[in-house]
Short mmCIF file of C-alpha atoms and ligand atoms in Angstrom, two decimals:
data_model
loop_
_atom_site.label_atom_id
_atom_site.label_comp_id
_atom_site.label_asym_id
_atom_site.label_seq_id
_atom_site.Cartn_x
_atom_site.Cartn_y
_atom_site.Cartn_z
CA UNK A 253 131.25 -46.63 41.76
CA UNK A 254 129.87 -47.77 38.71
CA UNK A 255 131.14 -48.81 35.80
CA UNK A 256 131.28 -47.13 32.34
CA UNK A 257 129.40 -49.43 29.73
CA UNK A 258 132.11 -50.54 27.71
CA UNK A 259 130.33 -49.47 23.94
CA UNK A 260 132.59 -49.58 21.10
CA UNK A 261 132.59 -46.43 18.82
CA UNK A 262 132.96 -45.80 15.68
CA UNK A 263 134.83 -43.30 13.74
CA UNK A 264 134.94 -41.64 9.70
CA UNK A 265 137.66 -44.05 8.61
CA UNK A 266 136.00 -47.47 10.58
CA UNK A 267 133.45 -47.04 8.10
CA UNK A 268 132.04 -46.72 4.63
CA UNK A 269 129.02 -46.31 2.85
CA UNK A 270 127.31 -48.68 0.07
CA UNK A 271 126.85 -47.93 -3.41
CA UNK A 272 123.45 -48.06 -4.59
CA UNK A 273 121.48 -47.55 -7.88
CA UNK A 274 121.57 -44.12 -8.90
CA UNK A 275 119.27 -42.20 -11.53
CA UNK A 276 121.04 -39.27 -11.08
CA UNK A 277 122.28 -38.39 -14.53
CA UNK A 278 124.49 -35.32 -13.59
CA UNK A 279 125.69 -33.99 -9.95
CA UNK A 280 124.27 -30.69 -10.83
CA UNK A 281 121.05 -32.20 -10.31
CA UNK A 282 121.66 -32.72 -6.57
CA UNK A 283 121.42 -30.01 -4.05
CA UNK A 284 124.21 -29.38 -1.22
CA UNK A 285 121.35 -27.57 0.37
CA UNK A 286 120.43 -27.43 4.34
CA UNK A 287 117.86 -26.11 6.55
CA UNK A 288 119.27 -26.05 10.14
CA UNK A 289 116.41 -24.08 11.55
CA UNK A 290 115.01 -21.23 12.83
CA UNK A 291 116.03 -19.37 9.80
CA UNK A 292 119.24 -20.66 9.52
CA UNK A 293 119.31 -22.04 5.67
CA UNK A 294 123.29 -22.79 3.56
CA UNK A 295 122.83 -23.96 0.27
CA UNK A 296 126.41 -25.40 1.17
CA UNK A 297 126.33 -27.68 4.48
CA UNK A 298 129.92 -26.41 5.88
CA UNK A 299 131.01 -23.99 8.33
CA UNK A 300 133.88 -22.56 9.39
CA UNK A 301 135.02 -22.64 12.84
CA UNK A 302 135.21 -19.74 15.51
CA UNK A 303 138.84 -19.70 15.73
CA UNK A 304 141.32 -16.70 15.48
CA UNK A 305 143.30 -18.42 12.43
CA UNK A 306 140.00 -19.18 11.35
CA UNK A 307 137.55 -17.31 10.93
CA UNK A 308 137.99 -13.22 10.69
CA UNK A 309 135.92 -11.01 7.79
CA UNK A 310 137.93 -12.55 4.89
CA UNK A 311 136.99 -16.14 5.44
CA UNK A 312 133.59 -14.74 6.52
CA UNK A 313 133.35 -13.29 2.96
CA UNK A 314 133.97 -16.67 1.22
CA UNK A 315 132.19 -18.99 2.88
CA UNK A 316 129.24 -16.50 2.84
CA UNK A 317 129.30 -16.06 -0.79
CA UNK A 318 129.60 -19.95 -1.63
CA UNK A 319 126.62 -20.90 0.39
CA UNK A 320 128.61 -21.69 3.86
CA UNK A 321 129.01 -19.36 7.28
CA UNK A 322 132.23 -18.79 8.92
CA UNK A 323 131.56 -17.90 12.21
CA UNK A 324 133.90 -14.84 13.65
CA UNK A 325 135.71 -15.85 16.69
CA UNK A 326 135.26 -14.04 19.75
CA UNK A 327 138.58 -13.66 20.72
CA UNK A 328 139.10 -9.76 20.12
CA UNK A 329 136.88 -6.78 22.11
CA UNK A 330 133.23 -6.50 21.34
CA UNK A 331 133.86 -3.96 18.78
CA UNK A 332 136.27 -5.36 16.35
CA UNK A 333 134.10 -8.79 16.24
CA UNK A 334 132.19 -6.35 15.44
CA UNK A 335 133.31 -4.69 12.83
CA UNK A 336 134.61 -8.31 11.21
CA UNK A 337 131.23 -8.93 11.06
CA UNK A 338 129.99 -5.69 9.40
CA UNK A 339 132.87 -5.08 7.24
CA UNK A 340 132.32 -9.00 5.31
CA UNK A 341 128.44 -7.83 5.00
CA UNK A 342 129.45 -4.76 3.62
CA UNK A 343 132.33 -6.27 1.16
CA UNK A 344 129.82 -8.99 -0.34
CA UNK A 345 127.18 -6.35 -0.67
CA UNK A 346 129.57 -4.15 -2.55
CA UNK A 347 130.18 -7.19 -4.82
CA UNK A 348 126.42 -7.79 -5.37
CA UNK A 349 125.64 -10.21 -3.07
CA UNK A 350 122.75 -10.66 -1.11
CA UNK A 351 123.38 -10.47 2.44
CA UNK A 352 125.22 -13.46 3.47
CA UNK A 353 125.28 -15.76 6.73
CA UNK A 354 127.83 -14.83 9.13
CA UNK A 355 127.66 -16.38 12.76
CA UNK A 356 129.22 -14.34 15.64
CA UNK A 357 130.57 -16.80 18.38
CA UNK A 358 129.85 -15.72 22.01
CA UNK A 359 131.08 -17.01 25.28
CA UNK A 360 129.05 -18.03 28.73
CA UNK A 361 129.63 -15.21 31.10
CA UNK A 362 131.05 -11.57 30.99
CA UNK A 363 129.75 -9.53 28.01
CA UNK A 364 128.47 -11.90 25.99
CA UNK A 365 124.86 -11.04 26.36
CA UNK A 366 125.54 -7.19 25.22
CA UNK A 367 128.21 -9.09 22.52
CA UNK A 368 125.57 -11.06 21.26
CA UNK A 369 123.36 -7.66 20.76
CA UNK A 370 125.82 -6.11 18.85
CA UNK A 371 126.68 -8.62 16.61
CA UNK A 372 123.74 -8.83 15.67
CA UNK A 373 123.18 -5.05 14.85
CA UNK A 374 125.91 -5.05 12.90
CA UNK A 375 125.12 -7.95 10.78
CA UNK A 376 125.30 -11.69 11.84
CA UNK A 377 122.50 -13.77 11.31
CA UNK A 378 122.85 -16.25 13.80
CA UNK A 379 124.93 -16.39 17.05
CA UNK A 380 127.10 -19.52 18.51
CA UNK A 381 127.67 -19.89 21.75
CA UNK A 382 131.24 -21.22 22.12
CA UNK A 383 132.54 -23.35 24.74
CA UNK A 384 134.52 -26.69 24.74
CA UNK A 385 131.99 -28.51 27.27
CA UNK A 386 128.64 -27.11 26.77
CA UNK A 387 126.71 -29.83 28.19
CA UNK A 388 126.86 -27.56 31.46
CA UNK A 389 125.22 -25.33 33.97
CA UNK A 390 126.61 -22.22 32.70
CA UNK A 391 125.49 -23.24 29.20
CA UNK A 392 122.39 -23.53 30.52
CA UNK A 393 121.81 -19.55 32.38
CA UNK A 394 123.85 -18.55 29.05
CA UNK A 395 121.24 -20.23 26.45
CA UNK A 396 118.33 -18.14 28.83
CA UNK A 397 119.62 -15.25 29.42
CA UNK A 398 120.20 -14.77 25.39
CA UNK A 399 116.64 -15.78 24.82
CA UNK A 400 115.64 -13.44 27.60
CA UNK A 401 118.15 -10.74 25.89
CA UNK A 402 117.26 -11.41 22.20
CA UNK A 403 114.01 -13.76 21.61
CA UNK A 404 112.99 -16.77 19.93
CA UNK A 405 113.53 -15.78 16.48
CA UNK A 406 117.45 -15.85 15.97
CA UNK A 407 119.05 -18.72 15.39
CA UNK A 408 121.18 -20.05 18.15
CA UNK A 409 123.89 -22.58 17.78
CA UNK A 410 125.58 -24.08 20.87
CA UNK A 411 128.39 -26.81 21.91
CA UNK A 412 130.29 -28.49 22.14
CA UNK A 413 128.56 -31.95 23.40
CA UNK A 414 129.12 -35.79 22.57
CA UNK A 415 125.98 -37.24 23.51
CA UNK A 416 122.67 -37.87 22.99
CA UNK A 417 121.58 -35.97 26.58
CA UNK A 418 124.16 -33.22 26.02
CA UNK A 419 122.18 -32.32 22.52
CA UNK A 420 118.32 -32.87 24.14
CA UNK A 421 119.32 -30.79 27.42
CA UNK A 422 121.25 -27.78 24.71
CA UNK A 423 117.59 -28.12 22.92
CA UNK A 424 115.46 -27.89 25.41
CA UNK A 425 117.40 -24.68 27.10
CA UNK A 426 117.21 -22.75 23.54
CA UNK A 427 119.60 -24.16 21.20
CA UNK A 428 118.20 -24.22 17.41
CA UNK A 429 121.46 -26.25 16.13
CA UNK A 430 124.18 -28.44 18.54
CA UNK A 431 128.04 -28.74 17.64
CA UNK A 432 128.72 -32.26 18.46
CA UNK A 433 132.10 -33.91 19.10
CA UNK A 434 134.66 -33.18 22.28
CA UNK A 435 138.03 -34.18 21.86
CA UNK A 436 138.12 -34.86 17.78
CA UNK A 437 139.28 -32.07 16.14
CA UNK A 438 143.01 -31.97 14.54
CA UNK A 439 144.83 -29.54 16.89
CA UNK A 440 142.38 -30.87 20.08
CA UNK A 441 144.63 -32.29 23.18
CA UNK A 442 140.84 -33.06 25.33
CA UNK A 443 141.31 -36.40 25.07
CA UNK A 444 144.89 -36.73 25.99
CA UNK A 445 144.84 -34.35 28.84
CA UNK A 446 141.31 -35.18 30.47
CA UNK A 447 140.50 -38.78 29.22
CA UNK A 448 137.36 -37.75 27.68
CA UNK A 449 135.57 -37.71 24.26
CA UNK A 450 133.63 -40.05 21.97
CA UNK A 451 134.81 -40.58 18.16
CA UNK A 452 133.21 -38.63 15.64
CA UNK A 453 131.14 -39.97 13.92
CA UNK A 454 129.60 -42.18 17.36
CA UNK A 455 128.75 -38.69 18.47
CA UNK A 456 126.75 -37.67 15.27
CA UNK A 457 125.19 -41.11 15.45
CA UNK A 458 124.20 -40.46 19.29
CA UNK A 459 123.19 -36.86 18.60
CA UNK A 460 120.79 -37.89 15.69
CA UNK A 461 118.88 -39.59 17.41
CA UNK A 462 117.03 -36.67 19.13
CA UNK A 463 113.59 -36.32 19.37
CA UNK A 464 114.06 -32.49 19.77
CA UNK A 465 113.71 -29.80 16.90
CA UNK A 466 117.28 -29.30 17.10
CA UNK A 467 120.18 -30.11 14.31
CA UNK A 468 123.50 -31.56 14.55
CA UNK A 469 126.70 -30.16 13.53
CA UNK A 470 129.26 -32.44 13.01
CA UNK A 471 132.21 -30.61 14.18
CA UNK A 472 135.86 -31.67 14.21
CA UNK A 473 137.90 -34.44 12.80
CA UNK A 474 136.64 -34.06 9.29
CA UNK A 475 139.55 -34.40 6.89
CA UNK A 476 137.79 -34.71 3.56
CA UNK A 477 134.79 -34.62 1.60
CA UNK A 478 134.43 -38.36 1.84
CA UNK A 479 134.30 -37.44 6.20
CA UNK A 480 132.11 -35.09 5.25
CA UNK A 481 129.51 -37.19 3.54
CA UNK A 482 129.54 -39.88 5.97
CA UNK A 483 129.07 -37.23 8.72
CA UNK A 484 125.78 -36.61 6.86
CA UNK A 485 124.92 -40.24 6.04
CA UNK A 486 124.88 -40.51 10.26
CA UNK A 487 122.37 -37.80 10.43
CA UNK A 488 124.40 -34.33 10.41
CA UNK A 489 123.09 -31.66 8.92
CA UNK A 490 125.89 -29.34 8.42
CA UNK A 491 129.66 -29.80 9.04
CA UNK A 492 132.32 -27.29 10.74
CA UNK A 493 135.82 -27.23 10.16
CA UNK A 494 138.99 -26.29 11.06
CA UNK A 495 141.97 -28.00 9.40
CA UNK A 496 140.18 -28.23 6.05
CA UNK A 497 139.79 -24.34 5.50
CA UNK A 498 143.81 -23.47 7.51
CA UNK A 499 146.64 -22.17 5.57
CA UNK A 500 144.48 -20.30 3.14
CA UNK A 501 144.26 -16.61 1.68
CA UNK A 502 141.47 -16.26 3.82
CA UNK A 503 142.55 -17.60 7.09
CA UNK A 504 143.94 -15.16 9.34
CA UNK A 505 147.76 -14.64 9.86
CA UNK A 506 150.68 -14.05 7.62
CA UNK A 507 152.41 -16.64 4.88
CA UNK A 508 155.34 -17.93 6.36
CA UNK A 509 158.10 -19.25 4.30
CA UNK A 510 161.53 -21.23 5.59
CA UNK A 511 164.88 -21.58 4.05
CA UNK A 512 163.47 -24.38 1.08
CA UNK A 513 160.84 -21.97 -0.06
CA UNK A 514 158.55 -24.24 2.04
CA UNK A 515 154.88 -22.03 2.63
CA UNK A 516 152.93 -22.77 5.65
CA UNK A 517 150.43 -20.78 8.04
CA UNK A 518 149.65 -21.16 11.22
CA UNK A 519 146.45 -22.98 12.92
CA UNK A 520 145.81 -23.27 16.56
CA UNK A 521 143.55 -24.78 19.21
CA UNK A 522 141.94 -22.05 21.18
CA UNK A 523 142.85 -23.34 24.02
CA UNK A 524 146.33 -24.51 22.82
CA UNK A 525 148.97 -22.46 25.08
CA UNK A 526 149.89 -20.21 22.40
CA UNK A 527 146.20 -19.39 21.83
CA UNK A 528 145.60 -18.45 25.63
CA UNK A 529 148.54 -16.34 26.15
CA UNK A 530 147.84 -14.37 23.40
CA UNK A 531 144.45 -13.63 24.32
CA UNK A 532 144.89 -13.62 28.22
CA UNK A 533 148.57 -13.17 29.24
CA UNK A 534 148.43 -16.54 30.60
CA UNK A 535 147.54 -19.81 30.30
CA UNK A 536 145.86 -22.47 32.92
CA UNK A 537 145.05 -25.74 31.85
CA UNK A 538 145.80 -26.23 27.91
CA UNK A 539 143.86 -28.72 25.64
CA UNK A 540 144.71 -27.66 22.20
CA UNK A 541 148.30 -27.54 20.03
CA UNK A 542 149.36 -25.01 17.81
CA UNK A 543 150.84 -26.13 14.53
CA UNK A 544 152.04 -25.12 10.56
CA UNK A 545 150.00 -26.08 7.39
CA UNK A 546 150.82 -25.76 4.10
CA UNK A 547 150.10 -22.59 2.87
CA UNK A 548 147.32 -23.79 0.31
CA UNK A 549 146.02 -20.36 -1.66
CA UNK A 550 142.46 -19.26 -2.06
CA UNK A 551 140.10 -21.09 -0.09
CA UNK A 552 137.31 -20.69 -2.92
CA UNK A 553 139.05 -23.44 -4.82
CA UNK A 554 138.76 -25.89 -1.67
CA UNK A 555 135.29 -25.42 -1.20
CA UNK A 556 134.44 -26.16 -5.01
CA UNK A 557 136.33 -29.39 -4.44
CA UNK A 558 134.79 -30.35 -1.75
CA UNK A 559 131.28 -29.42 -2.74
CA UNK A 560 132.02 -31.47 -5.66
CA UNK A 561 132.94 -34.32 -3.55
CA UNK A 562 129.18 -34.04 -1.61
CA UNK A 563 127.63 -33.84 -4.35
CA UNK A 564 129.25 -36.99 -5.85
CA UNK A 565 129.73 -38.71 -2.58
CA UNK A 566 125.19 -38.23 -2.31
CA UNK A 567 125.18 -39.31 -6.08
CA UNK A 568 126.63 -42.63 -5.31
CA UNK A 569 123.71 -43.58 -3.06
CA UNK A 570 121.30 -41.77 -5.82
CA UNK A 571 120.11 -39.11 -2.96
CA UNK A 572 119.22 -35.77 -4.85
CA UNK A 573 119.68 -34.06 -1.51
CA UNK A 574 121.03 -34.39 2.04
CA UNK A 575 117.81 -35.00 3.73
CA UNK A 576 117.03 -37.88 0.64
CA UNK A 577 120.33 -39.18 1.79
CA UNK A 578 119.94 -39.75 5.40
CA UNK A 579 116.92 -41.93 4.98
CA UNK A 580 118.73 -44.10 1.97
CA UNK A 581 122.40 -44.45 3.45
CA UNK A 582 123.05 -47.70 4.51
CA UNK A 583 127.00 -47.86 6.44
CA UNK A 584 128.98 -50.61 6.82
CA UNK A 585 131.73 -50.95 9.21
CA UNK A 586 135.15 -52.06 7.44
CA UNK A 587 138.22 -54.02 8.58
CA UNK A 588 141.82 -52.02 9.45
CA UNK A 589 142.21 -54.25 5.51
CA UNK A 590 139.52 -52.05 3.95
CA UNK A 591 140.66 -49.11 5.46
CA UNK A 592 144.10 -49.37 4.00
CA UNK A 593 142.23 -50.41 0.60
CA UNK A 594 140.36 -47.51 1.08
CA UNK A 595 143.15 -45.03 0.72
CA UNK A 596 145.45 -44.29 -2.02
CA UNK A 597 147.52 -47.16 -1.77
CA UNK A 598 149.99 -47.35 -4.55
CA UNK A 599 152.59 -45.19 -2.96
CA UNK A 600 154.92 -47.43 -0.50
CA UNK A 601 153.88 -50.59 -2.64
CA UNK A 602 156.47 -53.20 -3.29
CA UNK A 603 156.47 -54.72 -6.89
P1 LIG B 1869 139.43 -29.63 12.78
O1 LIG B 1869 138.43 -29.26 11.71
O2 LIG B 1869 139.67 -31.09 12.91
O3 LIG B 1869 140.68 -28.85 12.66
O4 LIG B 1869 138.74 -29.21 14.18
C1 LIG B 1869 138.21 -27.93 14.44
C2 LIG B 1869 137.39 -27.99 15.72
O5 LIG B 1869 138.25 -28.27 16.85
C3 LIG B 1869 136.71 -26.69 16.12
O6 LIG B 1869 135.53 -26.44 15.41
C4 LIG B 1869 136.45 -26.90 17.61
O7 LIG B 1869 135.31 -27.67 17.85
C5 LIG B 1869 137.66 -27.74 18.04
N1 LIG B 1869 138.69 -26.96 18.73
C6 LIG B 1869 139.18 -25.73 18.44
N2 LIG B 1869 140.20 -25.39 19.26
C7 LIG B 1869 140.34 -26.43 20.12
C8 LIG B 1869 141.24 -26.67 21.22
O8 LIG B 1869 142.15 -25.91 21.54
N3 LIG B 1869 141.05 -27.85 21.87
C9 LIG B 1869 140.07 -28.75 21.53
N4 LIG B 1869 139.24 -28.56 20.47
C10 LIG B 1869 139.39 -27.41 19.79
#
């Protein structure tokens, strides 16, 4: 038996970053822009997550026509994924817009090879394969029997990993791009029910340290844009979310409303209970909880905010773009003071 080294981690709210002199006159001159390889290019750095009150054609549509990707969850037969997929290309198109980034998630085993074809035909431009703990064997024959299947020249995202290892093995088996965190995001159990996880942010940190052509994904846990931007400031490239994008007009699922006119959707782990019974019948072991948010209108207003917020958030360290701001960050880690400076504080005060 050996013991774990006991490294402390860091997560978005233990830290913040330091203003520095800026020459940027206006945020429009800095770009949200990011290339995550192999073809893969969002002039906005967010994605939506493969989940079933997530991402369907609608949210596909959106993200795709501000800059982002959702990518369509692969929690229906291979057809209807399918058909999400074609129907968002075809409803941008009809609105004038160039073809757009979708991603179609996949799985390990079963179909997913002859899934991952037809996704493809019908429109995605880049495939994610989609498991909680993809630093793993079947992750592995999965990432080589899709290059085998499909070639070199899509774009492949995999995950989900938390370390350094976990992203260089995912690169070096075929992954262009790595979703990095286990255990973080806002409807994730992992960590309760197995023990294990990293924070957030530790796990960008890790991850962006590879010496492998392969780009992180901070995925999970982001609440804001301010997450967002420090996500990038520890080397992500992109970020995906959940949470942030739930209880829209484009999320999946119907408004529900209660006796005080109260509004709220649904959002729900894919492995919550809920999520596997619908999808299986049953449920074995569940690491995700299924929960109401505020129903919160068209999700084209979020995303303007929170571009907004990059965009400012890169301005205060005078980085014209995300790449600029990676090499000029500088973090520093705050007290549990700061952090409770650092939010809105007036609320609760006593004068
Ligand atoms: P959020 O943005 O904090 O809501 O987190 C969304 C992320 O949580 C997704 O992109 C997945 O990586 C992860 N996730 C989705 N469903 C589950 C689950 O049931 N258990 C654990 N993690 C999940």
């Amino acid at each position: 038996m050996t013991w774990p080294k006991l490294d402390e981690a860091l997560s978005y709210d233990d830290v913040l970053l330091i203003p520095q002199y800026s020459d940027i006159r206006s945020r429009t001159e800095v770009s949200t822009t990011t290339d995550l390889g192999n073809g893969l290019v969002l002039r906005l750095p967010i994605i939506a997550s493969p989940m079933d009150t997530i991402s369907e054609s609608a949210m596909a549509i959106s993200l795709g026509i501000a800059g982002g990707a959702a990518i369509i969850h692969r929690y229906n037969g291979i057809e209807m994924q399918s058909r999400m997929v074609s129907l968002a290309q075809e409803v941008s198109n009809q609105k004038g817009h160039d073809p757009i980034n979708i991603g179609g998630a996949v799985g390990i085993s079963g179909d997913f090879i002859e899934r991952a074809k037809t996704l493809l035909e019908s429109g995605a431009t880049f495939l994610c394969v989609d498991v909680a703990h993809g630093h793993h064997i079947l992750m592995e024959e999965a990432l080589a029997g899709l290059r085998d299947a499909i070639g070199n020249d899509v774009h492949i995202m995999a995950g989900n990993v938390a370390t350094l290892e976990g992203i260089n093995d995912l690169a070096d088996w075929g992954a262009d791009s790595v979703r990095c965190n286990i255990g973080g995001g806002s409807i994730c159990s992992t960590r309760v029910q197995t023990g294990h996880g990293v924070p957030g942010l530790q796990t960008v940190i890790d991850c962006s340290k590879t010496d492998r052509k392969v780009t992180v994904i901070a995925d999970g846990g982001i609440r804001n844009s301010g997450d967002m931007v420090k996500a990038f400031a520890a080397g992500a490239d992109a970020v995906m979310c959940g949470s942030l994008l739930a209880g829209t007009d484009e999320s999946p699922g119907k408004v529900m409303e209660d006796a005080n006119g109260y509004r709220w959707k649904n959002y729900r782990g894919m492995a919550s209970k809920e999520a596997q019974v619908n999808w299986r019948g049953n449920y074995s072991s569940y690491e995700g909880v299924s929960a109401r948010v505020p129903y919160r209108g068209s999700v084209v207003k979020i995303l303007e905010d929170l571009e907004r917020g990059i965009r400012s958030g890169l301005s205060y360290s005078g980085a014209r773009s995300i790449a600029e701001f990676q090499s000029v960050a500088k973090m520093l880690r705050q007290t549990s003071a700061g952090m409770g400076e650092s939010k809105t504080h007036i609320l609760g005060r006593q004068w």
